[in-house]
CSV table of C-alpha atoms and ligand atoms in Angstrom, one decimal:
chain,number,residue,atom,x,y,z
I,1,UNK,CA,32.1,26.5,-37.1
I,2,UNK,CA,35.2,24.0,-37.2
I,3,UNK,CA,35.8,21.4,-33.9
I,4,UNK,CA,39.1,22.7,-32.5
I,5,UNK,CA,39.0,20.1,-29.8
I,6,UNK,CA,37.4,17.3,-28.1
I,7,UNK,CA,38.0,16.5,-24.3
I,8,UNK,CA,36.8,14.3,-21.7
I,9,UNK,CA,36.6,14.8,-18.1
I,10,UNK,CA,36.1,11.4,-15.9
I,11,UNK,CA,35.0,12.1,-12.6
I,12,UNK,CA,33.2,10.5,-9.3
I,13,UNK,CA,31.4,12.9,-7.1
I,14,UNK,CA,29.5,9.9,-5.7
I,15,UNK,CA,29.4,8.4,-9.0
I,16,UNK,CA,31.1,7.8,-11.8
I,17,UNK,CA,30.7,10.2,-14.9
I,18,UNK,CA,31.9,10.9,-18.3
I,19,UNK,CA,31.7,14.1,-19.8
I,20,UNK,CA,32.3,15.1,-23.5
I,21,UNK,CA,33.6,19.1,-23.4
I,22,UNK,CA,34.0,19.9,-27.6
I,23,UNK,CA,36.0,23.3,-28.4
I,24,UNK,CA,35.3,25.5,-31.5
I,25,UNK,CA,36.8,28.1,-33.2
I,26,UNK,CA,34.7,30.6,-31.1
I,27,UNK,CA,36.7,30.7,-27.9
I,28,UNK,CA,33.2,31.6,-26.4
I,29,UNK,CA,31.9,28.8,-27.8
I,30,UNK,CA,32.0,25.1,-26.4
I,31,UNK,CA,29.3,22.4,-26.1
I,32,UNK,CA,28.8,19.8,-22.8
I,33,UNK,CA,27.5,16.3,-23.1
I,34,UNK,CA,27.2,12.9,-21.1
I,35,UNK,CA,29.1,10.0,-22.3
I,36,UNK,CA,29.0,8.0,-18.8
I,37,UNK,CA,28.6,4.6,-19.1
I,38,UNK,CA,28.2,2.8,-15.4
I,39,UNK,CA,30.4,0.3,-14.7
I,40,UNK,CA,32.6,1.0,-17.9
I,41,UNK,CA,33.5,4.4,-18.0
I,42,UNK,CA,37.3,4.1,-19.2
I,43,UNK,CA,36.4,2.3,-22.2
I,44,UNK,CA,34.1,5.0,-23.6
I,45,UNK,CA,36.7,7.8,-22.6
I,46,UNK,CA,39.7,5.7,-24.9
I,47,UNK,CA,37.3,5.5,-27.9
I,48,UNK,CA,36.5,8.9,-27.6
I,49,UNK,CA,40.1,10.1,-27.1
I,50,UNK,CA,42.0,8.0,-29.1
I,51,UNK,CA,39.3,7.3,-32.4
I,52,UNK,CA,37.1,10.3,-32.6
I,53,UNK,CA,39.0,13.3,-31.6
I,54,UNK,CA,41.1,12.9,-34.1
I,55,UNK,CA,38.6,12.6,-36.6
I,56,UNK,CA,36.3,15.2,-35.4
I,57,UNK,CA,38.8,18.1,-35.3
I,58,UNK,CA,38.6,20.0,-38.2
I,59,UNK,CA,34.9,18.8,-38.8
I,60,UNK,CA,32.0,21.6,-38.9
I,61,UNK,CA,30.4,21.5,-35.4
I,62,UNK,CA,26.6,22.0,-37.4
I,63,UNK,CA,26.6,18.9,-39.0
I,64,UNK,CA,25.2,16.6,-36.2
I,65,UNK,CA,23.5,14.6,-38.4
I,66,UNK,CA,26.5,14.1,-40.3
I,67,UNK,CA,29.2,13.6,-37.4
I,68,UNK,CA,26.4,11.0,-36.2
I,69,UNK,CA,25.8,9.0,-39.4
I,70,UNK,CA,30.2,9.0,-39.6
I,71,UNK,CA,30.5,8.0,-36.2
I,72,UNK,CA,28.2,4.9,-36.5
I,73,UNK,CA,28.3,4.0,-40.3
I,74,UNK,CA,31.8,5.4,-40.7
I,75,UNK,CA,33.6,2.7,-38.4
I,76,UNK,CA,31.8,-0.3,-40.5
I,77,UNK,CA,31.8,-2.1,-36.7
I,78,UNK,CA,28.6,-0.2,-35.6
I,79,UNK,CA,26.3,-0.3,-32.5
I,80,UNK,CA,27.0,-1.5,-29.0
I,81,UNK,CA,26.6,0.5,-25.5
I,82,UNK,CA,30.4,1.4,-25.4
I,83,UNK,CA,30.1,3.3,-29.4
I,84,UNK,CA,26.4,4.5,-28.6
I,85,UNK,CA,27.6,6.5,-25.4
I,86,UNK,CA,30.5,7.7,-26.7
I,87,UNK,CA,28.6,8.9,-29.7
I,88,UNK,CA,25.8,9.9,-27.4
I,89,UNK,CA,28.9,12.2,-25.6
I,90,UNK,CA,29.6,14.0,-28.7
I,91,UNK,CA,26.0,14.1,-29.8
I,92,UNK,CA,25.0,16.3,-26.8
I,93,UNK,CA,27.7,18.4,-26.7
I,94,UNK,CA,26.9,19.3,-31.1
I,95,UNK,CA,23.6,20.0,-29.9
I,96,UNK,CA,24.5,22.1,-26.6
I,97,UNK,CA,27.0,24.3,-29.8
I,98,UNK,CA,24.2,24.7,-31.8
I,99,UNK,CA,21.5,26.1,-29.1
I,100,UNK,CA,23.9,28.4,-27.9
I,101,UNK,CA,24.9,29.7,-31.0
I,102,UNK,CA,21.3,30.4,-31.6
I,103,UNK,CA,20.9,31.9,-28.5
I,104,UNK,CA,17.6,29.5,-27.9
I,105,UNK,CA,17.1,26.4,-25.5
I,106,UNK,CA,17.1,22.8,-26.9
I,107,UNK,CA,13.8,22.5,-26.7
I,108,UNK,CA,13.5,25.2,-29.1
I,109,UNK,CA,15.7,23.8,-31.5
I,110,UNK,CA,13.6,20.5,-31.2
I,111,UNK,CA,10.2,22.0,-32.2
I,112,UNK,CA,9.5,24.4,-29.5
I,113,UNK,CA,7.5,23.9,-25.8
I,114,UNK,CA,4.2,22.4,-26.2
I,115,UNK,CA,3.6,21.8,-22.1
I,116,UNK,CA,5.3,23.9,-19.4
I,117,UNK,CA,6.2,21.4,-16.6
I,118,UNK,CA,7.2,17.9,-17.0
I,119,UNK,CA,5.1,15.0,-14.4
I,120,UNK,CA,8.3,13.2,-12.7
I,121,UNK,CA,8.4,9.9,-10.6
I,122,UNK,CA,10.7,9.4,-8.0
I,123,UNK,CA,12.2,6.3,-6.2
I,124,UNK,CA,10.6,5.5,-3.1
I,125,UNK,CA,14.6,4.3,-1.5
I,126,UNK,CA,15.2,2.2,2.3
I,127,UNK,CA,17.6,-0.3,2.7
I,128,UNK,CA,14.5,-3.0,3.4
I,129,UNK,CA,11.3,-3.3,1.6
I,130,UNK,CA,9.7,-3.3,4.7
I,131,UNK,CA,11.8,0.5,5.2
I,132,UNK,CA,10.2,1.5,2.4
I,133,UNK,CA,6.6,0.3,2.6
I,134,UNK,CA,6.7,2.4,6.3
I,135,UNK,CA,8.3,5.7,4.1
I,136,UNK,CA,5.8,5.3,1.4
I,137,UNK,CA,3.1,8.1,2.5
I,138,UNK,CA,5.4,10.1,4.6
I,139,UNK,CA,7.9,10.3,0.9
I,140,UNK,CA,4.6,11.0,-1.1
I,141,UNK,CA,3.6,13.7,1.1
I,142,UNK,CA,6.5,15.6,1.9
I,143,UNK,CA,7.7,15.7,-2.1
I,144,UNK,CA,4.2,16.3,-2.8
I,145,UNK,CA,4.5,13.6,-5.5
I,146,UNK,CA,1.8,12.0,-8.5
I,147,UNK,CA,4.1,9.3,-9.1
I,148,UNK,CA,6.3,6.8,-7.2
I,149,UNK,CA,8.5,4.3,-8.7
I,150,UNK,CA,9.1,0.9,-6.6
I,151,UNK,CA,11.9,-1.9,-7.7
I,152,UNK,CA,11.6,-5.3,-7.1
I,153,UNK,CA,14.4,-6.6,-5.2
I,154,UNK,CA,16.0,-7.5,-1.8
I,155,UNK,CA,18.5,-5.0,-1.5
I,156,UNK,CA,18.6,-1.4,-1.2
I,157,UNK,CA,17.7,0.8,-4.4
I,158,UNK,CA,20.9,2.9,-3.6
I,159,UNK,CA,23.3,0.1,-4.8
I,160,UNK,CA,24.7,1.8,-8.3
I,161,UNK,CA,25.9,5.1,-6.7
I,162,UNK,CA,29.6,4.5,-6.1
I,163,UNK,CA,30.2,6.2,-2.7
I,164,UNK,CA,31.9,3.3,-1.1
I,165,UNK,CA,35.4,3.3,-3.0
I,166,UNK,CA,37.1,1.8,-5.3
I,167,UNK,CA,36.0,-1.6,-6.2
I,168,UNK,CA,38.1,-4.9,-7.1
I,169,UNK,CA,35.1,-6.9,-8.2
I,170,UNK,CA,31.5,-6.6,-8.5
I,171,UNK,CA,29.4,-6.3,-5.3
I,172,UNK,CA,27.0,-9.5,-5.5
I,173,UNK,CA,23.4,-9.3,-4.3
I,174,UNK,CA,20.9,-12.0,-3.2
I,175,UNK,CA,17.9,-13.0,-5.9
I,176,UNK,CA,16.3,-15.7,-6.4
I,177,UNK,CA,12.8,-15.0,-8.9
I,178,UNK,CA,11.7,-18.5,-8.3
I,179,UNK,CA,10.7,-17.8,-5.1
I,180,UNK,CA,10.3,-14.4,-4.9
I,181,UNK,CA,7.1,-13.3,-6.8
I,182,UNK,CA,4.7,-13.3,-4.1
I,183,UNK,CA,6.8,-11.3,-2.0
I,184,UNK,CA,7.0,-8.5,-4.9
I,185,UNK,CA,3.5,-8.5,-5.1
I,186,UNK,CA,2.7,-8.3,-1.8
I,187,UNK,CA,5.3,-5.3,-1.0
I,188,UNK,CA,3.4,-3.8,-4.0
I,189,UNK,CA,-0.4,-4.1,-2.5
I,190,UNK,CA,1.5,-3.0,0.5
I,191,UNK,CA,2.3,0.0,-0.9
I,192,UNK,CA,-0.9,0.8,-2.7
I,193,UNK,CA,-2.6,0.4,0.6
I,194,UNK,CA,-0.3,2.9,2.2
I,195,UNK,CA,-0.7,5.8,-0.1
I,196,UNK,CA,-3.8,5.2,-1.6
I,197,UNK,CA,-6.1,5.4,-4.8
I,198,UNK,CA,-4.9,8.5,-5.9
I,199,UNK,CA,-0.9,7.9,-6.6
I,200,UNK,CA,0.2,6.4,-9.3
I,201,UNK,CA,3.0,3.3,-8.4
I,202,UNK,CA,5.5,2.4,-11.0
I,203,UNK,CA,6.7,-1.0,-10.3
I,204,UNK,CA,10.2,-1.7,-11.8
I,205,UNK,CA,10.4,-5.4,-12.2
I,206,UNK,CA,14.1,-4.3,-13.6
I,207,UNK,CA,14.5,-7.7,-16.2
I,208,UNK,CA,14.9,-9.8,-13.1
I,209,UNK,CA,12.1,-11.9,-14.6
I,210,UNK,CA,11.2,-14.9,-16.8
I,211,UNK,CA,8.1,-14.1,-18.6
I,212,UNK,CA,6.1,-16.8,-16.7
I,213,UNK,CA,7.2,-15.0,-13.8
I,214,UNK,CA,6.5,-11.8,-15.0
I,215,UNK,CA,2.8,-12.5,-16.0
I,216,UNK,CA,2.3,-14.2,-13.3
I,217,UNK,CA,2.9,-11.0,-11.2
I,218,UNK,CA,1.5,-8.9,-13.8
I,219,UNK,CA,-1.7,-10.6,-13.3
I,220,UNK,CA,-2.1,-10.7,-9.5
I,221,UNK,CA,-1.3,-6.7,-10.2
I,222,UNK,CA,-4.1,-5.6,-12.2
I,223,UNK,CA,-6.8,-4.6,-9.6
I,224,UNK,CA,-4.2,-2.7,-7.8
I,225,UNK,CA,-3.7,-0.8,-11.2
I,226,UNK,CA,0.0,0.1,-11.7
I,227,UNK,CA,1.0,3.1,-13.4
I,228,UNK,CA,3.4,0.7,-15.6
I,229,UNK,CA,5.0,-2.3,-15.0
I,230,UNK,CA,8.5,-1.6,-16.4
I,231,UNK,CA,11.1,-4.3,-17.7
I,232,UNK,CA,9.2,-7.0,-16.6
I,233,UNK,CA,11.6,-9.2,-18.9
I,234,UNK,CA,14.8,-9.3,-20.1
I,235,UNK,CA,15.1,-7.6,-23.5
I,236,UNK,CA,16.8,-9.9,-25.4
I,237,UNK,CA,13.8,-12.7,-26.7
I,238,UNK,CA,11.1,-10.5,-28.8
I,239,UNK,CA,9.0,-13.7,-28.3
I,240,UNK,CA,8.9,-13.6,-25.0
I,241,UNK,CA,8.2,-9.8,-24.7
I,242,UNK,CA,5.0,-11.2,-27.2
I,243,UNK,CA,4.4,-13.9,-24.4
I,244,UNK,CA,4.1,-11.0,-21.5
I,245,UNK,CA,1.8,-8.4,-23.9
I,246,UNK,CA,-0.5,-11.3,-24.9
I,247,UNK,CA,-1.4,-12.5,-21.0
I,248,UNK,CA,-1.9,-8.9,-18.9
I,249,UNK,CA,-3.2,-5.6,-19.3
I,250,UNK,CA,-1.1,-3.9,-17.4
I,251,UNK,CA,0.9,-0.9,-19.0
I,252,UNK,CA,4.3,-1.9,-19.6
I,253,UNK,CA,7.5,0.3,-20.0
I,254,UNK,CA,10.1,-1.2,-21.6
I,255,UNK,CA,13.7,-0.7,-23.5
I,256,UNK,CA,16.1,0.8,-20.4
I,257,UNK,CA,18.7,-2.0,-22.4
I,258,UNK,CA,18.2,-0.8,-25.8
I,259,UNK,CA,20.8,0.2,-28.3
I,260,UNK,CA,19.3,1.9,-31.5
I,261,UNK,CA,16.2,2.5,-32.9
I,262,UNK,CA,16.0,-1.0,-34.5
I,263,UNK,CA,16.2,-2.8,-31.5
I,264,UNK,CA,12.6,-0.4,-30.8
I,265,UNK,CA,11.5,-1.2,-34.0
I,266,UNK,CA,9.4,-4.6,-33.4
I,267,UNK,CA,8.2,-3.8,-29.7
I,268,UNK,CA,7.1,-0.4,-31.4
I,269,UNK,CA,5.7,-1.5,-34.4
I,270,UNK,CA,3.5,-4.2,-32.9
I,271,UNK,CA,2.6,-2.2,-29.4
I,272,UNK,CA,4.4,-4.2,-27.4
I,273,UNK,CA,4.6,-1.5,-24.7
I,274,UNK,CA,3.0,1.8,-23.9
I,275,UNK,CA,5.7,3.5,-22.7
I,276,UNK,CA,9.6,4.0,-24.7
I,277,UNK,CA,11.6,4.4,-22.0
I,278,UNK,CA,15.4,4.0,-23.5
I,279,UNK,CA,18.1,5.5,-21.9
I,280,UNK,CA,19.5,8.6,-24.1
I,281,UNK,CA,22.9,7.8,-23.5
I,282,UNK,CA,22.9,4.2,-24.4
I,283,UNK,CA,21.0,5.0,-28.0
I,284,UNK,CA,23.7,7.6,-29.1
I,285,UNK,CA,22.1,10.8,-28.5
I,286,UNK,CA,19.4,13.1,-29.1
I,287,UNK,CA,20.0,12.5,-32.7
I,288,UNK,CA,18.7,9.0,-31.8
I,289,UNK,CA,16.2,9.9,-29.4
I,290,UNK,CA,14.3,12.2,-31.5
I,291,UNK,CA,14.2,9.2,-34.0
I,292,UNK,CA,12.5,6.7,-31.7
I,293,UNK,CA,10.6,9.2,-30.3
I,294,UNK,CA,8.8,10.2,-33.4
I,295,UNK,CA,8.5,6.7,-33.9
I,296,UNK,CA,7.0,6.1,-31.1
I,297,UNK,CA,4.5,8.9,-31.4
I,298,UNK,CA,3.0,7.2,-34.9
I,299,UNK,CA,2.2,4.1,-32.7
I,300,UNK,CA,0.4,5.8,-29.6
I,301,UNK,CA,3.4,4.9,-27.5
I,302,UNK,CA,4.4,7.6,-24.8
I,303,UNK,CA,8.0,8.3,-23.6
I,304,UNK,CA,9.5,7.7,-20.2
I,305,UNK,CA,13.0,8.1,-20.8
I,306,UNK,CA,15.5,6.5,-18.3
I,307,UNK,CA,16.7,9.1,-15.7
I,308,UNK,CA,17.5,7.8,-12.1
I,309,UNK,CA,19.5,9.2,-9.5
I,310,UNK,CA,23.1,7.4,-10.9
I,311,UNK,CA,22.4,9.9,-14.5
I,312,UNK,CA,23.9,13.0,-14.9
I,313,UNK,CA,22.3,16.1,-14.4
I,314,UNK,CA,23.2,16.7,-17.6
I,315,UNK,CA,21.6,13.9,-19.2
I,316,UNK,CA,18.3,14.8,-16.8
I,317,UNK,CA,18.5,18.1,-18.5
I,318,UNK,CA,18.9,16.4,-22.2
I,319,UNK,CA,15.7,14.3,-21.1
I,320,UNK,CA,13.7,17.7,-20.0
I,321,UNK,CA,13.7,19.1,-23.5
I,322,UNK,CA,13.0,16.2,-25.0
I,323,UNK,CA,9.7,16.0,-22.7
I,324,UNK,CA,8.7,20.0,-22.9
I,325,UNK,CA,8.9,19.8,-27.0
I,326,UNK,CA,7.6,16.1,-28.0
I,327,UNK,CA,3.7,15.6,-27.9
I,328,UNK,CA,3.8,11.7,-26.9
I,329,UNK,CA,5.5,12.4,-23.6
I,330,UNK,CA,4.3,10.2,-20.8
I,331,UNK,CA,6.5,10.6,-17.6
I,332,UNK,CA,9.7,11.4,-16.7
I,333,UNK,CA,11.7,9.5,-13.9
I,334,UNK,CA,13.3,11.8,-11.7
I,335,UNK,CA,17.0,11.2,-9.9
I,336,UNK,CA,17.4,13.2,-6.5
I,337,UNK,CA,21.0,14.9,-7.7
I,338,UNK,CA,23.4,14.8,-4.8
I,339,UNK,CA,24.8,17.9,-3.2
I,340,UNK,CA,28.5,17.0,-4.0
I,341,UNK,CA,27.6,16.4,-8.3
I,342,UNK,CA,25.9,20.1,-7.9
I,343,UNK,CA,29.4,21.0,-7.0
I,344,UNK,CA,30.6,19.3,-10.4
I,345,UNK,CA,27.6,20.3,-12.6
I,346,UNK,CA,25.7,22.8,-12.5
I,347,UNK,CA,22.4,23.3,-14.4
I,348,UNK,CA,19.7,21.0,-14.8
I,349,UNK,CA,16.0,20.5,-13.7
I,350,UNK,CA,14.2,21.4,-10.4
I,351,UNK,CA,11.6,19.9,-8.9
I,352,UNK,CA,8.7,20.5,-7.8
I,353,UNK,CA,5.0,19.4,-6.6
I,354,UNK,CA,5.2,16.5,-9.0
I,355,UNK,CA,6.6,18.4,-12.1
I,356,UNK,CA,9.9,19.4,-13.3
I,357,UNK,CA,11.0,23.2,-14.6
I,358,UNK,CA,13.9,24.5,-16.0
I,359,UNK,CA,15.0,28.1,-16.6
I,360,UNK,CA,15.6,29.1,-20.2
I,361,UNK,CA,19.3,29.3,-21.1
I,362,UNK,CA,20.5,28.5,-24.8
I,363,UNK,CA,21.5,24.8,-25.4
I,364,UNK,CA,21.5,21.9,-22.8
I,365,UNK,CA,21.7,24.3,-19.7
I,366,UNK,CA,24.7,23.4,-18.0
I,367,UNK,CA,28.0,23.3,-17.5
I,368,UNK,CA,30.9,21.4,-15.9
I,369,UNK,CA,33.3,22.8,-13.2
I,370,UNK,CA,36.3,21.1,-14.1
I,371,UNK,CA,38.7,22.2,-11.2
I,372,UNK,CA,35.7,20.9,-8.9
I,373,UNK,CA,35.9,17.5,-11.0
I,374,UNK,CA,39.6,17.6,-10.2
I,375,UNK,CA,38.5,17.3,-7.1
I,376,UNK,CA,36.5,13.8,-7.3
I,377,UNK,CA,38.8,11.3,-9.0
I,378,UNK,CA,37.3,8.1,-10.9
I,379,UNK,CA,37.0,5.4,-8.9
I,380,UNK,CA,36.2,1.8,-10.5
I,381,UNK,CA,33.1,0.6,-9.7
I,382,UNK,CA,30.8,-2.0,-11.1
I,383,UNK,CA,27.2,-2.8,-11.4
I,384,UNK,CA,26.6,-5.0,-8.7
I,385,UNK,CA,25.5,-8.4,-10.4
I,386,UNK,CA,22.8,-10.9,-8.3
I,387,UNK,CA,23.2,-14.9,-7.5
I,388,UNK,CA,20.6,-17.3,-6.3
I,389,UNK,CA,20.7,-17.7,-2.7
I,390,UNK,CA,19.4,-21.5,-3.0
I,391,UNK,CA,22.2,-22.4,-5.8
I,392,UNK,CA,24.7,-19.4,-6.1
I,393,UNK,CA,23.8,-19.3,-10.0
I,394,UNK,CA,24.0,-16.0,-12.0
I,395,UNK,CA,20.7,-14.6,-12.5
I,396,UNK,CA,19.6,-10.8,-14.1
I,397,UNK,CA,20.5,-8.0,-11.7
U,401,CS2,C1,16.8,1.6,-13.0
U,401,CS2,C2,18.1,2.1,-12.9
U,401,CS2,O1,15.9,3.7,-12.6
U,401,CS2,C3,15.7,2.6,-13.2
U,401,CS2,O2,14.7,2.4,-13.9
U,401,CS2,O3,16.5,0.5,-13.8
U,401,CS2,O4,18.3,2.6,-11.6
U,401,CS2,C4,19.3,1.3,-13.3
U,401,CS2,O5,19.4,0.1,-12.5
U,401,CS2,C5,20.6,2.0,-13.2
U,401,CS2,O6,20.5,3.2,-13.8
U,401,CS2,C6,21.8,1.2,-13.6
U,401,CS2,O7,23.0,2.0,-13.6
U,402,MG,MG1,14.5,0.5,-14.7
């Protein structure tokens, strides 16, 4: 079945997304993916619109693996989070074709169920920690929740969604690690105290971290037994993710920065972490994901795929199959989708006690109301980025 067209639609209801919308030669026939790429959403859509389409046009929409290998090996310049999401973009909407002309569900397509609900983590949010530590049990109570996630920082976990207009520069929040450790792992026993034995706390260090730092926390931490520690470090130094492993026994989650399935390769290989927790649109796809994922599973390591409350519901949905069909699942984080991006995009898990459901409907499971996306221009917006407040020097947001 031949690509008649690809098309992108760019649009902020509350935040900024990219969607990939490919055409076949079945009028009935279209897939949906998610090419967003916070903070750099233009640059995807041009690669996509003026290198891709072209070339994809004429190509048979059943030959993912194909159209993937061409779109990375093809351009001899591979790789890079700008290439990955576009490819991830196309990806999605290949595999969203190829369930609905089956008639069956991705997760089908990927091997079938083998659990019926997915366990989900949510974001405990406030604009203080101190907010937050006072929510805590009310949050875990109401939602009826297993899991909660916690991120360590000053500032309110709310600061990606891009409800405050368009932005000239980056926003630029207060951090200062050297200082701050004790603080992050006080709010944590804070929080343990608060909801008790029985809930499991995620504690997203976020790679704002140097891995003295990081053990150093890690290790005050283990009595109070997180769930994972996740990014305790940035990704970049291998060494020091060795450094971290080697001094704590706390479960780590790592890889929300990765690339490609070689940048998993050496964490993987040498069990580095216990959780894969990459984000599907920054590897290129399910293509990808299904790689690292079987990867993953050969090495003991469990998934916990990226999915917070700036991703799609599309890209939650993409993240569902892959939990319901791969055996090494370990969590899934869960984004609370705004009332506004239901308007844009419909489809895409529900929630509840803990676990997320979806109902069976062939391919991904949702769609994209474009006149609604009309609606909800792009607005430029960037990842806020932190400085010291003893010297004013950059450090990792
Ligand atoms: C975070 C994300 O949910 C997480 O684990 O690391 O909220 C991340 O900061 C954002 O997705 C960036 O856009
Ligand atoms: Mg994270």
């Amino acid at each position: 079945m031949k690509i008649t067209d690809v098309r992108t639609i760019l649009t902020c209801p509350k935040q900024n997304y990219l969607f990939v919308k490919i055409l076949t030669e079945d009028r009935e026939i279209y897939g949906i993916g998610d090419a967003s790429l916070n903070g750099r959403e233009k640059a995807v859509e041009d690669l996509i619109q003026e290198y891709l389409r072209p070339m994809l046009i004429g190509m048979d929409a059943d030959r993912i693996e194909d159209i993937w290998q061409t779109i990375y090996r093809g351009a001899y310049w591979r790789g890079g989070n700008i290439i990955m999401s576009a490819l991830c973009g196309i990806d999605m909407a290949l595999w969203d074709i190829k369930g609905k002309r089956a008639g069956l569900p991705l997760y089908s397509l990927l091997g079938g169920r083998v659990r019926e609900r997915v366990l989900c983590y949510s974001h405990v949010l406030g604009k203080t920690n101190e907010e937050k530590v006072q929510k805590a049990a009310a949050f875990v109570e109401e939602k009826g929740l297993k899991v909660i996630r916690l991120r360590a920082g000053l500032p309110s976990a709310n600061g990606t969604l891009n409800n405050q207009g368009h932005q000239a520069r980056p926003k630029v929040e207060p951090w200062d690690p050297e200082f701050l450790a004790d603080e992050m792992i006080a709010y944590f026993i804070r929080i343990r105290k608060k909801v008790g034995d029985k809930v499991g706390i995620i504690f997203d260090l976020h790679e704002r971290f140097s891995p003295d730092q990081a053990v150093y926390i890690m290790r005050k931490l283990e009595d109070y037994h997180p769930f994972f520690i996740e990014d305790p470090i940035a990704p970049d130094c291998i060494e020091s993710l060795r450094t971290v492993r080697a001094h704590t026994n706390v479960p780590i989650a790592f890889g929300e920065l990765y690339k490609d399935r070689y940048e998993c390769i050496p964490g993987i290989i040498e069990r580095l972490y216990d959780f894969i927790r990459c984000d599907i649109i920054r590897i290129g796809g399910i293509t990808e994901a299904k790689k690292i994922n079987a990867m993953a599973e050969a090495f003991d390591i469990k998934t916990a795929w990226h999915g917070p409350n700036d991703v799609s519901p599309v890209t939650h949905a993409v993240n569902w199959h892959m939990n319901v069909s791969c055996f090494n699942f370990g969590i899934q984080e869960d984004g609370t989708v705004d009332d506004t991006v239901k308007k844009v995009v419909r489809g895409g898990p529900v929630y509840k006690d803990g676990y997320l459901t979806m109902p069976d409907q062939p391919g991904i499971g949702c769609d994209i109301d474009e006149e609604a996306a009309a609606e909800y221009p792009y607005k430029r917006a960037y990842i806020p980025v932190c400085r010291r407040t003893s010297d004013e020097s950059l450090c990792d947001w």
